XYZ file of C-alpha atoms in Angstrom:
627
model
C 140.965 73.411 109.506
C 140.980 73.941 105.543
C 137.146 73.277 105.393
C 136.322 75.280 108.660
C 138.084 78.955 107.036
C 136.619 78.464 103.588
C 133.389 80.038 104.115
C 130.829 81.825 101.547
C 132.611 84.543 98.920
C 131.085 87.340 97.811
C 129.781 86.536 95.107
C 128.229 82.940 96.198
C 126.200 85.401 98.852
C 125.094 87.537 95.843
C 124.318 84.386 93.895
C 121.861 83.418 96.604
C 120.694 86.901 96.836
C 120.459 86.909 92.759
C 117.928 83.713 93.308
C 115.379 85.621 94.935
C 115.386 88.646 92.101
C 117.602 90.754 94.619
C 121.335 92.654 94.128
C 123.294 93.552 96.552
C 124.947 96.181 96.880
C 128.585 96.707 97.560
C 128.673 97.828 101.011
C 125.772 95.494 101.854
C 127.937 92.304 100.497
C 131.033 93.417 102.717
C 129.177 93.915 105.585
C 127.349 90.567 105.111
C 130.371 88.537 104.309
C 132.436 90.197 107.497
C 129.184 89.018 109.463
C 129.201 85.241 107.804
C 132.716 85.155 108.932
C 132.271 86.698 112.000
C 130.163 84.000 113.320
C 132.253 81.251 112.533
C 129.800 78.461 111.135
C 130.897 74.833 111.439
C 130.147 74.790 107.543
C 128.710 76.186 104.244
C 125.454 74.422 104.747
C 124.733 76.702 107.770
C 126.352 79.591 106.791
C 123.632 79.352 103.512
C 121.147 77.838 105.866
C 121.696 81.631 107.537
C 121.602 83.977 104.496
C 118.264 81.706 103.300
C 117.149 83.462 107.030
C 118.057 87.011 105.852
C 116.107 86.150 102.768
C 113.070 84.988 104.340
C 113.001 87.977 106.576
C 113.484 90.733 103.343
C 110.900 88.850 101.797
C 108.619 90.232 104.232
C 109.396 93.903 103.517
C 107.989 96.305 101.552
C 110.635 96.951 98.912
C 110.579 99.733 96.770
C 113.728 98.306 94.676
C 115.123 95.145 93.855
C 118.575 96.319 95.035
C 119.606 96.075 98.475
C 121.555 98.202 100.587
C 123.375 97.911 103.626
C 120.649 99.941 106.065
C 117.973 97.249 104.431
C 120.481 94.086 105.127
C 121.154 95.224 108.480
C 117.063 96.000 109.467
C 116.853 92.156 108.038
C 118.853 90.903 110.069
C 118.542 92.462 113.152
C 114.644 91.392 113.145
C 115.577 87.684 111.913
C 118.585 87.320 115.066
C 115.909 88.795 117.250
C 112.925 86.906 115.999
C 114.985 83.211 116.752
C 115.649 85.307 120.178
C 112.371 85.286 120.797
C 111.867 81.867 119.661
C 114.500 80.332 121.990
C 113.670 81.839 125.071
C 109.573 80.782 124.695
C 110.025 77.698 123.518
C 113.233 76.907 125.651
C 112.558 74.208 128.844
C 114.883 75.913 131.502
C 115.918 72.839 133.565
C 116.615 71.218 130.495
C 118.700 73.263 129.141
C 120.970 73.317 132.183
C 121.369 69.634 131.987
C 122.688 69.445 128.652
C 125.370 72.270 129.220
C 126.230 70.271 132.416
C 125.811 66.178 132.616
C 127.026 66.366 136.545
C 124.188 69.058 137.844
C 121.876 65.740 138.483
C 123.901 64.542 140.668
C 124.717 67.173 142.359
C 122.449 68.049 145.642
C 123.715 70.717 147.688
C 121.887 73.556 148.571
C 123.932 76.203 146.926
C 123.393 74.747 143.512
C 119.938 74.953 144.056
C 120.101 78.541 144.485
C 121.822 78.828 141.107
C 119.039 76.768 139.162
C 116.185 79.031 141.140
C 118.410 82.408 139.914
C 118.880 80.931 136.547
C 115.171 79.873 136.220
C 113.858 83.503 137.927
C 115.976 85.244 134.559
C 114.926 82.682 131.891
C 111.073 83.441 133.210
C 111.839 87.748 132.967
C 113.608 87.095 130.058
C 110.712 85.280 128.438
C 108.318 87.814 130.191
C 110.192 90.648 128.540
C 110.341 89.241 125.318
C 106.697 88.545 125.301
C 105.879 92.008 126.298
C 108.084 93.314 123.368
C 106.456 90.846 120.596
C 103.053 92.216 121.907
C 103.445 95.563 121.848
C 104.726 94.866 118.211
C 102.040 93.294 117.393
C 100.211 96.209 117.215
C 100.389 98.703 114.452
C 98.997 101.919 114.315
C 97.844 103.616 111.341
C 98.042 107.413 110.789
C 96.223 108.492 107.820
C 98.529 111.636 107.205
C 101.596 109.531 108.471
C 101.321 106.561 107.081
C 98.589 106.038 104.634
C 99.823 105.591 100.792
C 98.655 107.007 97.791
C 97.651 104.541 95.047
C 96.354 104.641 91.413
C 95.359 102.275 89.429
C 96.807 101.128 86.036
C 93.816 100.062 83.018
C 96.993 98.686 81.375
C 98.464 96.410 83.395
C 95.446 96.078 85.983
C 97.852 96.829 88.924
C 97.833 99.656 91.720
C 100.734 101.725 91.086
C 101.963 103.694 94.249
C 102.446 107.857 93.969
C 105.274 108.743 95.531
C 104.448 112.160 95.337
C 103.099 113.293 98.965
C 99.386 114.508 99.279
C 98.444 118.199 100.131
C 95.535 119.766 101.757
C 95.689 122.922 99.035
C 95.042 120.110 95.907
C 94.123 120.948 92.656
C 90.561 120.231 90.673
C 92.296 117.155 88.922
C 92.494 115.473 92.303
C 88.646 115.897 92.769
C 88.686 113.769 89.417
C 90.630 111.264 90.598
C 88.411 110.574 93.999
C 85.757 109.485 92.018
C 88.080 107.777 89.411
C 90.001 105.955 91.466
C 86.761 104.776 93.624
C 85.240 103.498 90.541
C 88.454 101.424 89.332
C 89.155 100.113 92.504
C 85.365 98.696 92.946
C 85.514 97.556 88.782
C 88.433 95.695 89.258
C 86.683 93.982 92.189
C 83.657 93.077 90.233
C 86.250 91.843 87.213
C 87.197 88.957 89.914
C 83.849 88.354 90.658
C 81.959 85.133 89.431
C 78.716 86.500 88.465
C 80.670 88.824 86.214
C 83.205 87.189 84.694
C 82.853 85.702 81.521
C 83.744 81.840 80.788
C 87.096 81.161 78.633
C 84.796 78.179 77.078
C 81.735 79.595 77.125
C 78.493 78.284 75.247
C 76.700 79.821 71.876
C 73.620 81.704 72.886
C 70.424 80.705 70.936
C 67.502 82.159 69.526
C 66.343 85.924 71.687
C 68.859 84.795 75.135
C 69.589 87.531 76.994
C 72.917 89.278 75.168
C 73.721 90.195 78.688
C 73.618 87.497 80.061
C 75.490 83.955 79.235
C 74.542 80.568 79.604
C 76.539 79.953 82.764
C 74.245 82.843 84.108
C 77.047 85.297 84.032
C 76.415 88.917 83.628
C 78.456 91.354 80.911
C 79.105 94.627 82.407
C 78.499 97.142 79.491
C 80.097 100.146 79.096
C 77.211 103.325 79.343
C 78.774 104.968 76.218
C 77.325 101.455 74.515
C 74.083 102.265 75.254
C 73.913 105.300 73.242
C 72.073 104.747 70.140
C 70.391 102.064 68.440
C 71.090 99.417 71.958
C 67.605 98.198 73.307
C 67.057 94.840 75.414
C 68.277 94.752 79.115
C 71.651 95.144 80.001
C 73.532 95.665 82.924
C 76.370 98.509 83.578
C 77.939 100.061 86.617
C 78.403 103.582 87.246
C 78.631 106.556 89.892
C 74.971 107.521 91.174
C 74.909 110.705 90.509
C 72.019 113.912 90.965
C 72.611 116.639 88.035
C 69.476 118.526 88.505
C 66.937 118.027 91.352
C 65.537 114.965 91.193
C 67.599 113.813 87.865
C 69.802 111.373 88.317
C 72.324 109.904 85.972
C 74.908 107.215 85.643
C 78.462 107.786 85.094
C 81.739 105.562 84.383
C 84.652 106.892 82.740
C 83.390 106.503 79.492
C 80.263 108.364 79.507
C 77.055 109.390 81.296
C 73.455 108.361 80.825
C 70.343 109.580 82.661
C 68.296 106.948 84.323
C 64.958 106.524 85.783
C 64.444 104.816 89.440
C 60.547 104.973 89.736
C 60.298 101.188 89.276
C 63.700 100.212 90.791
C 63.971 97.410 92.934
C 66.739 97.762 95.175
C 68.640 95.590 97.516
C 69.430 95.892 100.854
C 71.524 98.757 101.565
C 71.877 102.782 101.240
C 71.478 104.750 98.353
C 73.430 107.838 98.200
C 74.869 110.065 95.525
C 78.109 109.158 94.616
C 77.671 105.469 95.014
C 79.360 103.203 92.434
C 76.312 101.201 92.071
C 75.123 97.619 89.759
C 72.145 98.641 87.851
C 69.986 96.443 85.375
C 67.505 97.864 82.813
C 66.952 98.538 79.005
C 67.340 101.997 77.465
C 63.682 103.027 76.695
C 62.999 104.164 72.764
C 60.749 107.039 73.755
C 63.382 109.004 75.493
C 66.323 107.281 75.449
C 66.297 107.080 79.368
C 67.725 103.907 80.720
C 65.413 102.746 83.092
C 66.487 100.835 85.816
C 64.479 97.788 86.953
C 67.212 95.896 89.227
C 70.074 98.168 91.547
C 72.215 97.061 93.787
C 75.591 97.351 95.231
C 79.039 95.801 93.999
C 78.883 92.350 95.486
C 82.358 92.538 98.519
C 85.343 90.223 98.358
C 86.926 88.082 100.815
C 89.607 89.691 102.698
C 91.773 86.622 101.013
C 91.125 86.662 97.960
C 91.881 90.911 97.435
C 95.855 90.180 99.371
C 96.108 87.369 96.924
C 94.747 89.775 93.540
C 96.460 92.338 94.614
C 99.836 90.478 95.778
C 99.311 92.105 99.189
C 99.229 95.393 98.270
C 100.061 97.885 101.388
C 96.730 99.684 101.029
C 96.713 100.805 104.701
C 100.406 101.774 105.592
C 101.366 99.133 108.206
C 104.373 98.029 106.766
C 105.478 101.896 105.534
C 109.357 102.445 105.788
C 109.948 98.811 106.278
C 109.604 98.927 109.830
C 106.791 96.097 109.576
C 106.329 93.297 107.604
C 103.880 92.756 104.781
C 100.919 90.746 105.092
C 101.478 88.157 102.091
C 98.609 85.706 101.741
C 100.978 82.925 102.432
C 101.514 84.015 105.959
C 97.860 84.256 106.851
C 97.685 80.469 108.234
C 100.630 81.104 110.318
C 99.600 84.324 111.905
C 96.069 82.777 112.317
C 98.043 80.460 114.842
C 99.813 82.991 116.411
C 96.314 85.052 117.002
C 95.392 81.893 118.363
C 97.807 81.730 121.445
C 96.748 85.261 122.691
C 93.290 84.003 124.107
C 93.842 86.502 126.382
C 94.188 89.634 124.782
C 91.253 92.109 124.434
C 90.895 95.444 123.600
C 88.528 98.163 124.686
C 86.928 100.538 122.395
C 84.827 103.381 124.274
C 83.565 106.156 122.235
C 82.080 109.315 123.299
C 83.978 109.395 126.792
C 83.179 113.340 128.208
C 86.668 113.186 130.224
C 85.402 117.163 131.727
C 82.302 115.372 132.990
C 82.666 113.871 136.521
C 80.138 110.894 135.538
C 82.156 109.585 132.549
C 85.384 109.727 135.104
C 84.177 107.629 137.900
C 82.556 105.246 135.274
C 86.405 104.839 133.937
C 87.303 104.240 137.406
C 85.630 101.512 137.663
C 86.801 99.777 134.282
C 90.492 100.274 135.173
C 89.545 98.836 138.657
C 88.677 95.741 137.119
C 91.087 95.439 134.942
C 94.239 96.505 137.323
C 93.438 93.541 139.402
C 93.267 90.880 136.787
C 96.413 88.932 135.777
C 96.997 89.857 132.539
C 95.526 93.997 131.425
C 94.164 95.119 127.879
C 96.550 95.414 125.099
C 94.862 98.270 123.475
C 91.989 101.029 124.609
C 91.319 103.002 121.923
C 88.934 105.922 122.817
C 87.113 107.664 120.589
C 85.560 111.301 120.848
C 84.075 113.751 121.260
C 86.021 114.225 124.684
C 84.402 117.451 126.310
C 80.218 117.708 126.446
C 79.943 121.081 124.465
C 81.504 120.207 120.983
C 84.103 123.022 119.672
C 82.666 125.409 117.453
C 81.906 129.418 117.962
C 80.216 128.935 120.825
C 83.063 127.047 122.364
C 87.162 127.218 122.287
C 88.328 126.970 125.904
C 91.263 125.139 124.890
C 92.892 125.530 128.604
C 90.016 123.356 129.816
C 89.979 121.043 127.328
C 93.885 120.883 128.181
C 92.733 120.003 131.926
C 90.247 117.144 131.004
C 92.840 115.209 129.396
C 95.281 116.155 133.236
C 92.352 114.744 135.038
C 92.698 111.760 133.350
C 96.175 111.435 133.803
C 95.776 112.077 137.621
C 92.569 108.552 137.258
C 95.645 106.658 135.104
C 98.040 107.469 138.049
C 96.384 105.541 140.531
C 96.616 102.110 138.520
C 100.898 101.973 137.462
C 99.806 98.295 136.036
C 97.259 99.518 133.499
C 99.255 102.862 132.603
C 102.357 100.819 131.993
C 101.403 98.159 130.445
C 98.362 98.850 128.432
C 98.301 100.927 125.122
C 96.364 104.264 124.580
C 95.293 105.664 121.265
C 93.073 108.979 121.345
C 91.152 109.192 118.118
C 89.457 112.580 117.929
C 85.590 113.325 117.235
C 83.731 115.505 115.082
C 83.471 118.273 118.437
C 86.750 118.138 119.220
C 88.660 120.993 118.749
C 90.451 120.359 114.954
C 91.248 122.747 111.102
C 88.371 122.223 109.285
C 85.234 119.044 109.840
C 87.079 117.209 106.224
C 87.822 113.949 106.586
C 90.419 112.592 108.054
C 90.844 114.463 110.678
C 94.772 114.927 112.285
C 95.144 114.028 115.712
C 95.290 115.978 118.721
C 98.199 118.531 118.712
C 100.406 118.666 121.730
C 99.022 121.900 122.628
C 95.692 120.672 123.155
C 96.779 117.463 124.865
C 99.135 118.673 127.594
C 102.219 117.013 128.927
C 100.915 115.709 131.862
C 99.130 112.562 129.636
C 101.784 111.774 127.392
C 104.231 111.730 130.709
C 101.996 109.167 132.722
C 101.155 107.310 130.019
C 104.282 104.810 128.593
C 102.837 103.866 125.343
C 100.144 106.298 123.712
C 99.274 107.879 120.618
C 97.200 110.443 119.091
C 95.781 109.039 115.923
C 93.550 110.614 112.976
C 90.403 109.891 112.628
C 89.845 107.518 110.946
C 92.546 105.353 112.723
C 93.040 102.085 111.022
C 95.375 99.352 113.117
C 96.732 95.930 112.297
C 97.258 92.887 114.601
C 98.968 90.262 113.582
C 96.428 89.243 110.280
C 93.626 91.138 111.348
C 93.032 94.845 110.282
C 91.050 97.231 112.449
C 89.236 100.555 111.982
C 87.888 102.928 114.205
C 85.504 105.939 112.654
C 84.123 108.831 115.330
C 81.148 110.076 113.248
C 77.446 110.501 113.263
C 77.218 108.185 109.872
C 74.171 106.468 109.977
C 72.129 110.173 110.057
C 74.430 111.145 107.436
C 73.691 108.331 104.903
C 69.831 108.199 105.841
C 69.536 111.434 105.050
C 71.289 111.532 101.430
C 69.546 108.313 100.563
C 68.422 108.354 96.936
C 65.985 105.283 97.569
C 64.433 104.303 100.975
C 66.039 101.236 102.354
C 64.290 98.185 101.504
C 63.067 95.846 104.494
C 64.330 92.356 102.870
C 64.650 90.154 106.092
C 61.616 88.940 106.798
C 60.110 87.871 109.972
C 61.351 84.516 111.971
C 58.256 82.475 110.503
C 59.485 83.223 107.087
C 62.657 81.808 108.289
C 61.242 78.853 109.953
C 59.464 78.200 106.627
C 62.316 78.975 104.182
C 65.574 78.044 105.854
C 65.207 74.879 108.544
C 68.396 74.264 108.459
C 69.743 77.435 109.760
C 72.474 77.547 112.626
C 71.324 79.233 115.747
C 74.303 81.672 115.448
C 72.861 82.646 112.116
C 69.406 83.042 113.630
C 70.680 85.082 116.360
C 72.306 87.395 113.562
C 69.403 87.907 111.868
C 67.398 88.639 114.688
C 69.964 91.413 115.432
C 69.412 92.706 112.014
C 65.964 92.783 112.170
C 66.023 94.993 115.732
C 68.594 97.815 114.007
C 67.742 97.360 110.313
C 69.256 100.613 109.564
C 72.683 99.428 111.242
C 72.297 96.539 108.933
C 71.920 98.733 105.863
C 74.882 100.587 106.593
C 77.118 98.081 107.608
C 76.771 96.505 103.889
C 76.852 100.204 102.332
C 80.189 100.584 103.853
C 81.459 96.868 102.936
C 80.397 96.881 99.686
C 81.673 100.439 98.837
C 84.452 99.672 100.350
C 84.446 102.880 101.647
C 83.583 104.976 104.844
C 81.917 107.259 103.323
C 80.413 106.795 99.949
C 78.430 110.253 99.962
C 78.627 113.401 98.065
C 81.694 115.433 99.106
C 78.743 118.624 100.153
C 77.718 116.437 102.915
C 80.929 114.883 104.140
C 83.998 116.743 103.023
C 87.183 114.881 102.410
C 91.144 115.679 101.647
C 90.969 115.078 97.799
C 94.633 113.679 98.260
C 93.529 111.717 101.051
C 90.529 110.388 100.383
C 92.152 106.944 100.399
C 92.770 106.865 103.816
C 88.831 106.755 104.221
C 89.346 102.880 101.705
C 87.739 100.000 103.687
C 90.312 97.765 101.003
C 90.852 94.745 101.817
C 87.725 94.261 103.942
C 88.831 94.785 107.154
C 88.266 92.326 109.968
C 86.576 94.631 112.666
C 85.052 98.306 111.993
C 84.195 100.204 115.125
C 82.179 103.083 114.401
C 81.425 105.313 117.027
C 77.712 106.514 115.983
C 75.637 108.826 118.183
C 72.618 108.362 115.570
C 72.445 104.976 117.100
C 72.380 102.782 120.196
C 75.214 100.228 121.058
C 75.080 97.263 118.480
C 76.683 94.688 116.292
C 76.480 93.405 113.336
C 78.779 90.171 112.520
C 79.752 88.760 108.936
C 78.970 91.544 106.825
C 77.836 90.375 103.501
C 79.463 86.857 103.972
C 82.661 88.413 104.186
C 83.687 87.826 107.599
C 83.847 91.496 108.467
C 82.291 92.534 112.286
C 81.232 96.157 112.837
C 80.642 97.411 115.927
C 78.983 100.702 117.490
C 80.228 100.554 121.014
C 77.239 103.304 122.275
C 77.748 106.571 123.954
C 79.468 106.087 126.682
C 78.308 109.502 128.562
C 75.016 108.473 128.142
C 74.828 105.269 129.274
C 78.102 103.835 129.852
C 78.248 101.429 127.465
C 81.409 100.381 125.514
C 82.884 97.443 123.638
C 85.104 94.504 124.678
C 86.856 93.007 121.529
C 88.437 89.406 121.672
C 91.027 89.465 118.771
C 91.787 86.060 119.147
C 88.289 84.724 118.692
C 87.239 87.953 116.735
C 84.610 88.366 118.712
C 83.386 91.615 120.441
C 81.265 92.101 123.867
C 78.985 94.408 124.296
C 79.015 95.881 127.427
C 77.849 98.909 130.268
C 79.182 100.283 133.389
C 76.338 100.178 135.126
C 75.008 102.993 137.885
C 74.939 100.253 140.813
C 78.265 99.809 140.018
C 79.406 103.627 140.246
């Protein structure tokens, strides 16, 4: 009895805590120590073995403070009790579980214990059917940008990304129109410090004779700084700076130490767009004439893995999924294991439609026949995101009947009504369009107010939200965006240089790459058909960035301007694009990042099918035989 009542003090708990770089504080250690000895362990081992839980579950929070109080050590364990839940009712063999609580059951073979195994076995399978339910549902995060998106800057010192804890405002002053542009070019710099082309050898080797000073032997480029290049600095070099147009048809370089103009006549660009305001790679030698730097070689900032920016970064909550510790932290060391989980959900999809006209009678029976489908097959969606512009006559001054915009969304709920399975079940997340009623056409937009909405969606439906557009959401490992705008038109238009056709044709493939897989022949064949899709999709990537155009062509919150960060690359990015047909484009820029332009569905019916645990999408169109 002595060794069964002497159980953990206070201070051993704090001691365990202290190991991990954690205090408690002193409500938090009376409330765990009532708990420890509340459960009444069989010994010390398990009563550490169940604090090292508790650990392992903070660990996974977004912390603002290395002391922990009583709310935060109850959240942790709430989730870790619920999480082994979870655990023992999947992974639990019902039959076999009665026979260890009850040697004799065997034997027994009368009809009434029968009955009790069926009853027992009906609850274990709702209970597990429940549970599974729950863990799905909280799978998926949603993303506001005004709710949940943080603010970040970035720290030359100590090459970190310090959070602001001060919230952002739509009246901002002209130092925050600074920092957009400041805090794009740091975040893509300290990207291309990481990279291997750019970063400098600890060992390197002597250069001889007339080498390249900007380039070393291991053919690794030195970024130089533009205020270097003013004076006596001639031979090529390469730098980095913000495209930028002074004067018409002038355009000059900028970083934060300087600005020098350049001249693009005999630029060679890669693939890709070309705007103002693009943090861009240029290579060319300052001419002695004129003291122009004239640019021979541009590019774009090579991407990063989606791995390798969690691990630089040390996971860094760049898109607000784990905000008030309500969800944990994706930490590179938990990638494998969620990989496994996405795994086991080979039947999950989700369905992205964009441009759904829910006042036009067409687009309504066209939905009828998706949730048709779907009602009668075992296991529903998890997610349909749509995407506007909902009505057929965008908003504007020729249009503000709000009390019919109001009855679209009704007649949708009266559709929904009809299948209880999909409406119950399913998730719904509205992002709004750029003709949807909304304050001003910045970027992001807020979601749909109640007053537009109605009641009568939000009352059928059991799990929906009204998101901002963008709308960025997390499953498990994978991170998803959806952007409503006409981008592609956007981007052409502002380019700077025309986009350069560097594919090829399939002969020159046959002749320079034999060995190529017939997935990556079928990918370049798709790249060839929408070139400019292709274009985009690495402007975007590479950028890191939805829109890397001059604020007078696409407006953006100053203070919010990173909720518009594609940082870490995400895994999917649906962008619903009127300036273009339905298409795909997988592993953008070897990054493993799939964007997708699900097509106007008023026009043609056509939406996307995505298969998050494959990451795959499916293009695909309601056809008119089928309405």
């Amino acid at each position: 009895m002595g060794q069964q009542t002497q159980h953990l003090r206070p201070n051993e708990i704090n001691g365990l805590f202290q190991n991990q770089s954690l205090t408690l504080e002193a409500k938090a250690m009376r409330a765990l120590t009532a708990l420890i000895q509340k459960k009444e362990f069989d010994s010390r081992e398990k009563e550490e073995d169940y604090v090292e839980d508790i650990l392992n579950a903070l660990d996974g929070k977004c912390l603002q403070t290395s002391v922990v109080s009583e709310e935060i050590a109850r959240e942790a364990v709430g989730e870790m009790e619920r999480k082994k839940e979870i655990e023992n009712v999947i992974n639990r063999d019902a039959p076999m579980a009665v026979d260890e609580e009850d040697g004799e059951v065997g034997e027994k073979e009368d009809d009434d214990d029968v009955d009790v195994d069926d009853e027992s076995d009906d609850e274990d399978r709702a209970n597990q059917e429940r549970l599974q339910n729950e863990l799905r549902d909280e799978a998926i995060v949603v993303c506001d940008a005004f709710a949940h998106a943080p603010r970040y800057q970035y720290d030359e010192t100590r090459n970190v990304f310090a959070k602001i804890d001060q919230p952002a405002t739509m009246d901002a002053e002209a130092d925050s129109k600074i920092n957009v542009y400041r805090e794009r070019f740091h975040l893509l710099r300290q990207r291309m410090s990481r990279h291997e082309s750019f970063t400098k050898p600890a060992f390197g080797k002597k250069k001889k004779g007339n080498e390249d000073a900007s380039t070393n032997a291991n053919n690794t480029n030195e970024l130089t700084p533009l205020r270097s290049l003013v004076g006596q600095c001639y031979g090529p070099r390469v730098v980095m700076g913000c495209l930028s147009q002074v004067e018409d048809g002038i355009f000059h370089l900028e970083d934060p130490t300087g600005s020098m103009r350049i001249d693009l006549t005999a630029a060679a660009a890669t693939s890709g767009m070309f705007c103002e305001n693009c943090v861009v790679i240029a290579t060319g030698e300052v001419r002695k004439t004129d003291g122009i730097f004239e640019v021979s070689a541009l590019g774009h900032p090579p991407a990063e893995t989606r791995r390798k920016t969690l691990e630089a970064t040390n996971a860094t909550d760049f898109m607000g999924a784990a905000q008030g510790g309500k969800h944990v932290a994706l930490r590179p060391r938990d990638l494998d294991e969620l990989i496994k989980t996405e795994k086991k959900a080979k039947d999950e999809r989700f369905v992205v439609i964009s441009d759904c006209y829910l006042d036009d009678s067409k687009c309504l029976r066209r939905l009828r026949n998706i949730f048709e489908v779907y009602d009668q097959s075992p296991k529903p969606p998890g997610l349909f995101v749509f995407m506007g512009d909902f009505t057929r006559v965008p908003f504007g001054p020729t249009k503000y009947d709000f009390a019919s915009y109001t009855k679209s969304f009704d007649q949708l709920a009266d559709l929904l009504d009809e299948y209880p399975s999909i409406r119950e079940e399913c998730r719904f997340v509205f992002v709004p369009g750029p003709g949807d009623p909304g304050n001003t056409s910045a970027y992001p937009r807020p979601g749909l107010p109640a007053a537009l909405r109605g009641h009568k969606i939000t009352a059928c439906l059991q799990k929906v939200e009204f998101a901002s557009n963008p709308c960025k959401i997390r499953w498990h490992s994978q991170d998803l965006v959806f952007f409503r705008d006409d981008l592609q038109a956007r981007a052409r238009r502002g380019c700077v240089l025309p986009p350069v056709d560097d594919l090829g044709t399939e002969e020159d493939d046959e002749r320079l790459q034999l060995d190529m897989s017939p997935r990556e022949r079928e990918r370049r064949k798709a790249m060839r058909e929408k070139p400019l899709f292709h274009h985009l999709a690495m402007t975007l990537v590479q950028q890191s960035h939805l829109s890397p155009l001059p604020l007078t062509q696409m407006p953006i919150y100053w203070e919010r301007d990173q909720a518009m960060w594609l940082y870490p690359a995400p895994n999917a990015i649906f962008l619903g694009d009127r300036s273009e047909t339905q298409c795909k484009m997988t592993d953008v820029c070897g990054v493993e990042t799939m964007m997708v332009n699900p097509g106007c569905f008023a026009d043609d019916g056509s939406f996307a099918i995505y298969n998050p645990s494959e990451r795959e999408a499916d293009l695909s169109v309601v056809s008119a035989a089928e309405m």
